[in-house]
C-alpha cells in the first residue's frame, strides 16, 4: 500500500516534480502552497491543494490533523540569492520562521519524517571542488544562511525529539518532466536555462552573460545542472533512508558546465544561436559549484539518469516551446 505525504511548495518547480514521482508510485499526496510562486495548474486535479500560508499555524494544523502523514516534504520557500541580499528579514521569516512552524506541527501531529529542500548556496565560496557534505559551510547570502539555520533546527529536532530528516542540498535544478506536463515557470525568471531558451526563441532580449573574467577555462561560471526529475527521485531515495537515520546529501552530478557551454547546448538543441551580451559579474556568484554526490550514491544507490546537458536542455526547451506563457496558458 502507498504512503501519504504533505508536500509544501508542491505547486512549485521541484515540488511539482516530486508530487508526480510520489503519485507514479501510488502514494497519496496533499499539497500545501500559498501560490505566491507556485501554480495551481502544476498540481494534478485529483491531488488536494490546500491554498494556505506557512505563516498561519492554524492552517498547518488543519492540513495535518487526522491525516496520519508518513512524512512531510518541505519545498515552500523564497529562493533568490540576490533578492535575499536586499531583504534578509523576509528570507529569515519565510524560510526559518515558516520551517519552525512546520517542524512544530510535525511534532504535534506525530509526523516523524521530514525532507527539506536545502541548497548549495550554504557553501558560499567553496574551498574545494567537488563539494562534499562536510565541507565548510559559509553562506554568502541571507538565503543560504536561512537554509543552513533550518538544517540546524532539524538537527536539534532529531537530537531532542527523534524527528528524522533529510537535508538535500540542491545544486542547479534544471530541465522539465520528460512527459511534458510540468516545467519551470518563475515570475520573474532569473535562471540561466529558461532565459537562454526564451532569448533563442526571440521572446526576450539577448541574454546577459554575468561575468567573463572568472578563473575558469572560458571565463564564465561553472554550475552543476541536475535534471529536476532526478532531484525528485533523490527525494524518494533519501526518504527511504530515514528508517535508519537522518541524512544530509549534496545533490549534483559531479560535473559542471560553464555559462558559455550552456548557451552552446541551447543553440544545438534549438537549432538557433542564443543572442547574448557580455555583462558584469552578478554579485555573490562563486566561480564554480559542483557537488560530490558520492554519499547519496553510496548510501542509497541513487544516481542522476539524465546527465547529458543537451538532454536536460532538450526537456526544458520542449516545455517552454509548448508553453509560451508557462502555466498561464
Ligand atoms: N547567469 C547568467 N545570466 C543570466 C542568468 C544567470 O550569466 O541571465 C549565470 C549566473 O551568473 C550563474 C549561472 O548562470 O553563473 C546559473 O545561474 P542561475 O541563476 O540559473 O542559478 P544559480 O547558480 O544562481 O543558482
Short mmCIF file of C-alpha atoms and ligand atoms in Angstrom, two decimals:
data_model
loop_
_atom_site.label_atom_id
_atom_site.label_comp_id
_atom_site.label_asym_id
_atom_site.label_seq_id
_atom_site.Cartn_x
_atom_site.Cartn_y
_atom_site.Cartn_z
CA UNK A 1 0.00 0.00 0.00
CA UNK A 2 1.16 3.52 -0.75
CA UNK A 3 2.16 6.04 1.86
CA UNK A 4 0.74 9.51 2.37
CA UNK A 5 2.58 12.81 2.41
CA UNK A 6 2.19 16.53 2.87
CA UNK A 7 4.18 18.46 0.26
CA UNK A 8 4.65 22.17 0.95
CA UNK A 9 5.52 24.08 -2.19
CA UNK A 10 4.15 21.21 -4.26
CA UNK A 11 2.90 23.69 -6.86
CA UNK A 12 6.45 24.93 -7.50
CA UNK A 13 9.16 23.74 -9.86
CA UNK A 14 10.92 20.98 -7.92
CA UNK A 15 7.94 20.28 -5.64
CA UNK A 16 5.58 19.55 -8.54
CA UNK A 17 8.04 17.04 -9.96
CA UNK A 18 8.24 15.29 -6.58
CA UNK A 19 4.43 15.15 -6.43
CA UNK A 20 4.48 13.46 -9.86
CA UNK A 21 7.06 10.93 -8.64
CA UNK A 22 5.09 10.14 -5.47
CA UNK A 23 1.87 9.69 -7.45
CA UNK A 24 3.62 7.49 -10.00
CA UNK A 25 4.47 5.01 -7.26
CA UNK A 26 0.98 5.09 -5.78
CA UNK A 27 1.39 7.40 -2.80
CA UNK A 28 -1.31 9.80 -1.59
CA UNK A 29 -0.35 13.47 -1.56
CA UNK A 30 -1.73 16.70 -0.13
CA UNK A 31 -0.11 19.88 -1.46
CA UNK A 32 0.16 22.95 0.80
CA UNK A 33 1.10 26.05 -1.16
CA UNK A 34 0.36 29.79 -0.97
CA UNK A 35 0.70 30.01 -4.77
CA UNK A 36 2.97 33.05 -4.45
CA UNK A 37 5.41 31.46 -6.88
CA UNK A 38 3.76 28.10 -7.50
CA UNK A 39 0.97 27.36 -9.96
CA UNK A 40 -2.39 25.73 -9.40
CA UNK A 41 -2.11 24.14 -12.85
CA UNK A 42 1.08 22.35 -11.75
CA UNK A 43 -0.95 20.34 -9.22
CA UNK A 44 -2.90 17.40 -10.70
CA UNK A 45 -6.66 17.85 -10.38
CA UNK A 46 -7.07 14.79 -8.20
CA UNK A 47 -4.41 15.96 -5.70
CA UNK A 48 -5.88 18.06 -2.86
CA UNK A 49 -4.37 21.53 -2.80
CA UNK A 50 -4.51 23.48 0.46
CA UNK A 51 -4.13 27.10 -0.55
CA UNK A 52 -2.54 28.19 2.69
CA UNK A 53 0.40 30.03 4.11
CA UNK A 54 3.06 28.65 6.44
CA UNK A 55 2.88 31.84 8.49
CA UNK A 56 -0.51 30.50 9.62
CA UNK A 57 -0.06 27.82 12.30
CA UNK A 58 -3.81 27.18 12.33
CA UNK A 59 -3.83 26.41 8.61
CA UNK A 60 -0.90 24.00 9.02
CA UNK A 61 -2.68 22.36 11.94
CA UNK A 62 -5.85 21.94 9.91
CA UNK A 63 -3.91 20.42 7.00
CA UNK A 64 -2.20 17.88 9.24
CA UNK A 65 -4.85 16.96 11.80
CA UNK A 66 -6.08 13.41 11.49
CA UNK A 67 -4.19 12.73 8.26
CA UNK A 68 -1.58 10.36 9.65
CA UNK A 69 1.03 11.53 7.14
CA UNK A 70 4.09 9.30 6.81
CA UNK A 71 6.23 12.34 6.15
CA UNK A 72 6.47 15.94 5.06
CA UNK A 73 8.41 17.22 2.06
CA UNK A 74 9.13 20.90 2.62
CA UNK A 75 9.83 22.86 -0.57
CA UNK A 76 7.94 26.09 0.15
CA UNK A 77 10.50 28.90 0.47
CA UNK A 78 11.90 32.05 -1.02
CA UNK A 79 14.89 31.10 -3.12
CA UNK A 80 16.64 34.01 -4.83
CA UNK A 81 20.13 34.88 -3.60
CA UNK A 82 20.08 38.45 -4.95
CA UNK A 83 16.64 39.14 -3.54
CA UNK A 84 17.77 37.92 -0.13
CA UNK A 85 20.65 40.43 -0.18
CA UNK A 86 18.08 43.22 -0.44
CA UNK A 87 15.57 41.93 2.10
CA UNK A 88 17.20 39.48 4.50
CA UNK A 89 14.46 39.67 7.12
CA UNK A 90 11.90 38.48 4.60
CA UNK A 91 14.06 35.41 3.94
CA UNK A 92 14.56 34.59 7.61
CA UNK A 93 10.84 34.95 8.22
CA UNK A 94 9.70 32.91 5.21
CA UNK A 95 12.41 30.26 5.34
CA UNK A 96 13.34 29.95 9.01
CA UNK A 97 10.14 31.06 10.75
CA UNK A 98 7.86 29.05 8.48
CA UNK A 99 10.03 25.95 8.72
CA UNK A 100 9.95 26.20 12.51
CA UNK A 101 6.14 26.26 12.46
CA UNK A 102 6.11 23.24 10.19
CA UNK A 103 8.54 21.34 12.41
CA UNK A 104 6.40 22.15 15.44
CA UNK A 105 3.32 20.87 13.62
CA UNK A 106 5.12 17.62 12.73
CA UNK A 107 6.00 17.10 16.39
CA UNK A 108 2.45 17.89 17.46
CA UNK A 109 0.83 15.56 14.93
CA UNK A 110 3.29 12.70 15.23
CA UNK A 111 4.79 13.06 11.74
CA UNK A 112 8.23 11.52 12.22
CA UNK A 113 9.96 12.19 8.89
CA UNK A 114 10.85 15.49 7.26
CA UNK A 115 12.54 16.05 3.90
CA UNK A 116 13.96 19.53 3.49
CA UNK A 117 14.97 21.44 0.35
CA UNK A 118 18.36 22.87 1.18
CA UNK A 119 20.87 24.46 -1.13
CA UNK A 120 24.44 24.60 -2.43
CA UNK A 121 24.28 28.31 -1.53
CA UNK A 122 25.17 27.45 2.07
CA UNK A 123 28.73 26.72 0.94
CA UNK A 124 29.33 30.30 -0.23
CA UNK A 125 32.70 30.37 -1.97
CA UNK A 126 33.67 26.69 -1.66
CA UNK A 127 37.19 25.72 -0.64
CA UNK A 128 37.35 22.70 -2.92
CA UNK A 129 35.51 21.17 -5.85
CA UNK A 130 33.58 18.90 -5.97
CA UNK A 131 31.87 19.87 -2.71
CA UNK A 132 31.27 17.16 -0.13
CA UNK A 133 28.66 17.33 2.62
CA UNK A 134 31.12 18.04 5.42
CA UNK A 135 32.98 20.81 3.62
CA UNK A 136 32.99 24.21 5.27
CA UNK A 137 29.61 25.90 5.48
CA UNK A 138 29.92 29.66 4.99
CA UNK A 139 26.76 31.06 3.40
CA UNK A 140 27.37 34.05 1.19
CA UNK A 141 23.80 35.32 1.44
CA UNK A 142 20.81 35.50 3.78
CA UNK A 143 19.18 32.89 1.53
CA UNK A 144 21.98 30.36 2.09
CA UNK A 145 22.12 31.29 5.77
CA UNK A 146 18.37 30.76 6.18
CA UNK A 147 18.61 27.26 4.73
CA UNK A 148 21.54 26.43 6.97
CA UNK A 149 19.59 27.63 10.00
CA UNK A 150 16.77 25.23 9.12
CA UNK A 151 19.27 22.38 8.81
CA UNK A 152 20.40 23.21 12.34
CA UNK A 153 16.83 23.32 13.65
CA UNK A 154 16.25 19.90 12.14
CA UNK A 155 19.44 18.61 13.73
CA UNK A 156 18.11 19.58 17.14
CA UNK A 157 14.59 18.34 16.42
CA UNK A 158 16.19 14.97 15.73
CA UNK A 159 18.51 15.06 18.76
CA UNK A 160 15.78 16.12 21.18
CA UNK A 161 12.58 14.68 19.70
CA UNK A 162 13.76 11.98 17.29
CA UNK A 163 12.38 13.71 14.19
CA UNK A 164 14.14 12.04 11.27
CA UNK A 165 15.13 14.45 8.50
CA UNK A 166 16.84 14.55 5.14
CA UNK A 167 18.59 17.81 4.23
CA UNK A 168 19.00 17.84 0.47
CA UNK A 169 21.33 20.49 -0.90
CA UNK A 170 20.28 21.20 -4.48
CA UNK A 171 22.84 22.43 -6.94
CA UNK A 172 21.25 23.77 -10.17
CA UNK A 173 17.81 22.26 -10.74
CA UNK A 174 17.08 22.26 -14.46
CA UNK A 175 15.02 20.67 -17.22
CA UNK A 176 11.39 19.60 -17.17
CA UNK A 177 9.35 16.45 -16.78
CA UNK A 178 10.04 14.42 -19.96
CA UNK A 179 6.29 13.72 -20.31
CA UNK A 180 5.80 17.44 -20.98
CA UNK A 181 3.18 18.22 -18.31
CA UNK A 182 5.43 20.05 -15.86
CA UNK A 183 8.10 22.67 -16.33
CA UNK A 184 9.87 25.71 -14.96
CA UNK A 185 7.81 28.90 -14.72
CA UNK A 186 9.19 31.59 -12.42
CA UNK A 187 7.92 35.17 -12.32
CA UNK A 188 10.24 36.88 -12.82
CA UNK A 189 12.51 34.25 -14.37
CA UNK A 190 16.13 34.59 -13.27
CA UNK A 191 17.57 31.18 -14.16
CA UNK A 192 20.03 30.68 -16.96
CA UNK A 193 18.48 27.86 -19.00
CA UNK A 194 14.91 29.18 -19.32
CA UNK A 195 16.23 32.69 -20.02
CA UNK A 196 18.59 31.37 -22.71
CA UNK A 197 15.79 29.35 -24.34
CA UNK A 198 13.49 32.36 -24.42
CA UNK A 199 16.26 34.53 -25.84
CA UNK A 200 16.80 31.96 -28.59
CA UNK A 201 13.07 31.90 -29.29
CA UNK A 202 13.08 35.69 -29.58
CA UNK A 203 10.73 36.08 -26.62
CA UNK A 204 13.23 38.05 -24.58
CA UNK A 205 16.08 40.44 -25.17
CA UNK A 206 19.53 38.91 -25.57
CA UNK A 207 20.74 37.06 -22.50
CA UNK A 208 23.30 38.90 -20.36
CA UNK A 209 26.25 36.65 -19.52
CA UNK A 210 27.15 37.61 -15.97
CA UNK A 211 30.94 37.78 -15.91
CA UNK A 212 33.57 36.56 -18.37
CA UNK A 213 36.63 37.03 -16.15
CA UNK A 214 36.20 34.15 -13.72
CA UNK A 215 39.15 31.78 -13.16
CA UNK A 216 37.55 29.08 -15.33
CA UNK A 217 38.66 27.78 -18.75
CA UNK A 218 36.32 30.09 -20.70
CA UNK A 219 35.95 32.82 -18.05
CA UNK A 220 32.29 32.13 -17.23
CA UNK A 221 30.81 30.49 -14.13
CA UNK A 222 30.53 26.72 -13.90
CA UNK A 223 27.48 25.08 -12.33
CA UNK A 224 26.29 21.52 -11.72
CA UNK A 225 22.95 21.20 -13.56
CA UNK A 226 20.74 18.36 -12.30
CA UNK A 227 17.57 17.28 -14.03
CA UNK A 228 14.53 18.06 -11.90
CA UNK A 229 13.15 14.51 -12.25
CA UNK A 230 16.46 13.17 -10.93
CA UNK A 231 16.14 15.55 -7.99
CA UNK A 232 12.66 14.14 -7.39
CA UNK A 233 13.95 10.56 -7.38
CA UNK A 234 16.69 11.60 -4.94
CA UNK A 235 13.95 12.66 -2.51
CA UNK A 236 12.43 9.19 -2.66
CA UNK A 237 15.82 7.57 -2.13
CA UNK A 238 16.63 9.85 0.80
CA UNK A 239 13.23 9.30 2.38
CA UNK A 240 13.79 5.54 2.34
CA UNK A 241 16.97 6.05 4.36
CA UNK A 242 15.11 7.74 7.21
CA UNK A 243 14.14 4.40 8.71
CA UNK A 244 17.81 4.14 9.75
CA UNK A 245 18.89 7.71 10.47
CA UNK A 246 18.68 11.33 9.42
CA UNK A 247 20.78 12.20 6.36
CA UNK A 248 22.36 15.18 4.62
CA UNK A 249 23.14 14.90 0.93
CA UNK A 250 24.60 17.10 -1.78
CA UNK A 251 22.53 16.58 -4.93
CA UNK A 252 24.57 17.07 -8.05
CA UNK A 253 26.23 15.14 -10.83
CA UNK A 254 29.94 15.70 -10.05
CA UNK A 255 30.33 17.54 -13.33
CA UNK A 256 29.88 21.15 -14.28
CA UNK A 257 29.16 23.32 -17.30
CA UNK A 258 30.10 26.93 -17.94
CA UNK A 259 27.57 29.57 -18.95
CA UNK A 260 29.05 29.52 -22.47
CA UNK A 261 28.65 25.73 -22.61
CA UNK A 262 25.01 26.06 -21.59
CA UNK A 263 24.41 28.63 -24.34
CA UNK A 264 26.06 26.30 -26.87
CA UNK A 265 23.87 23.41 -25.71
CA UNK A 266 20.73 25.53 -26.02
CA UNK A 267 21.80 26.56 -29.51
CA UNK A 268 22.35 22.94 -30.56
CA UNK A 269 19.03 21.77 -29.13
CA UNK A 270 17.07 24.66 -30.66
CA UNK A 271 18.98 24.84 -33.92
CA UNK A 272 19.44 28.57 -33.50
CA UNK A 273 22.01 30.69 -31.69
CA UNK A 274 21.30 32.29 -28.32
CA UNK A 275 21.56 36.08 -28.72
CA UNK A 276 23.61 37.33 -25.79
CA UNK A 277 25.66 40.20 -24.45
CA UNK A 278 28.65 40.10 -22.13
CA UNK A 279 27.92 41.76 -18.80
CA UNK A 280 29.48 42.36 -15.41
CA UNK A 281 29.60 39.70 -12.72
CA UNK A 282 26.46 39.18 -10.65
CA UNK A 283 27.36 39.90 -7.01
CA UNK A 284 27.69 36.78 -4.88
CA UNK A 285 28.23 34.27 -7.71
CA UNK A 286 31.04 31.81 -6.93
CA UNK A 287 33.14 30.78 -9.95
CA UNK A 288 32.46 27.06 -9.65
CA UNK A 289 29.82 25.00 -7.84
CA UNK A 290 29.95 21.26 -8.39
CA UNK A 291 28.58 18.67 -5.97
CA UNK A 292 30.13 15.44 -4.93
CA UNK A 293 27.08 13.12 -4.89
CA UNK A 294 29.21 10.23 -3.60
CA UNK A 295 27.44 9.99 -0.24
CA UNK A 296 23.91 9.61 -1.58
CA UNK A 297 25.17 7.24 -4.27
CA UNK A 298 26.92 5.07 -1.71
CA UNK A 299 24.13 5.06 0.85
CA UNK A 300 21.07 4.80 -1.41
CA UNK A 301 22.23 3.76 -4.87
CA UNK A 302 20.71 6.94 -6.36
CA UNK A 303 22.35 8.35 -9.43
CA UNK A 304 21.10 11.00 -11.85
CA UNK A 305 19.86 9.46 -15.09
CA UNK A 306 19.56 12.47 -17.39
CA UNK A 307 23.16 13.60 -17.10
CA UNK A 308 23.94 14.95 -20.58
CA UNK A 309 23.50 18.72 -20.61
CA UNK A 310 21.82 18.58 -24.02
CA UNK A 311 19.25 16.08 -22.78
CA UNK A 312 18.47 18.29 -19.78
CA UNK A 313 18.17 21.35 -22.01
CA UNK A 314 16.02 19.43 -24.52
CA UNK A 315 13.35 18.72 -21.89
CA UNK A 316 13.34 22.39 -20.83
CA UNK A 317 13.15 23.51 -24.46
CA UNK A 318 10.23 21.18 -25.21
CA UNK A 319 8.24 22.55 -22.27
CA UNK A 320 8.92 26.21 -22.96
CA UNK A 321 8.26 25.84 -26.67
CA UNK A 322 4.90 24.20 -25.90
CA UNK A 323 4.02 26.64 -23.08
CA UNK A 324 4.94 30.16 -24.21
CA UNK A 325 3.01 31.60 -21.26
CA UNK A 326 4.06 28.92 -18.81
CA UNK A 327 1.19 27.64 -16.68
CA UNK A 328 -0.99 30.62 -17.57
CA UNK A 329 -1.78 29.15 -20.98
N1 LIG B 1 23.57 33.61 -15.45
C1 LIG B 1 23.87 34.50 -16.47
N2 LIG B 1 22.88 35.27 -16.99
C2 LIG B 1 21.58 35.22 -16.55
C3 LIG B 1 21.28 34.30 -15.51
C4 LIG B 1 22.29 33.52 -15.00
O1 LIG B 1 25.03 34.58 -16.89
O2 LIG B 1 20.74 35.97 -17.05
C5 LIG B 1 24.62 32.78 -14.86
C6 LIG B 1 24.83 33.01 -13.36
O3 LIG B 1 25.73 34.06 -13.13
C7 LIG B 1 25.35 31.66 -12.91
C8 LIG B 1 24.69 30.67 -13.87
O4 LIG B 1 24.24 31.45 -14.99
O5 LIG B 1 26.74 31.58 -13.10
C9 LIG B 1 23.49 29.97 -13.26
O6 LIG B 1 22.64 30.95 -12.69
P1 LIG B 1 21.19 30.63 -12.19
O7 LIG B 1 20.59 31.93 -11.74
O8 LIG B 1 20.45 29.85 -13.22
O9 LIG B 1 21.40 29.65 -10.95
P2 LIG B 1 22.27 29.84 -9.60
O10 LIG B 1 23.61 29.27 -9.91
O11 LIG B 1 22.30 31.28 -9.25
O12 LIG B 1 21.52 29.01 -8.61
#
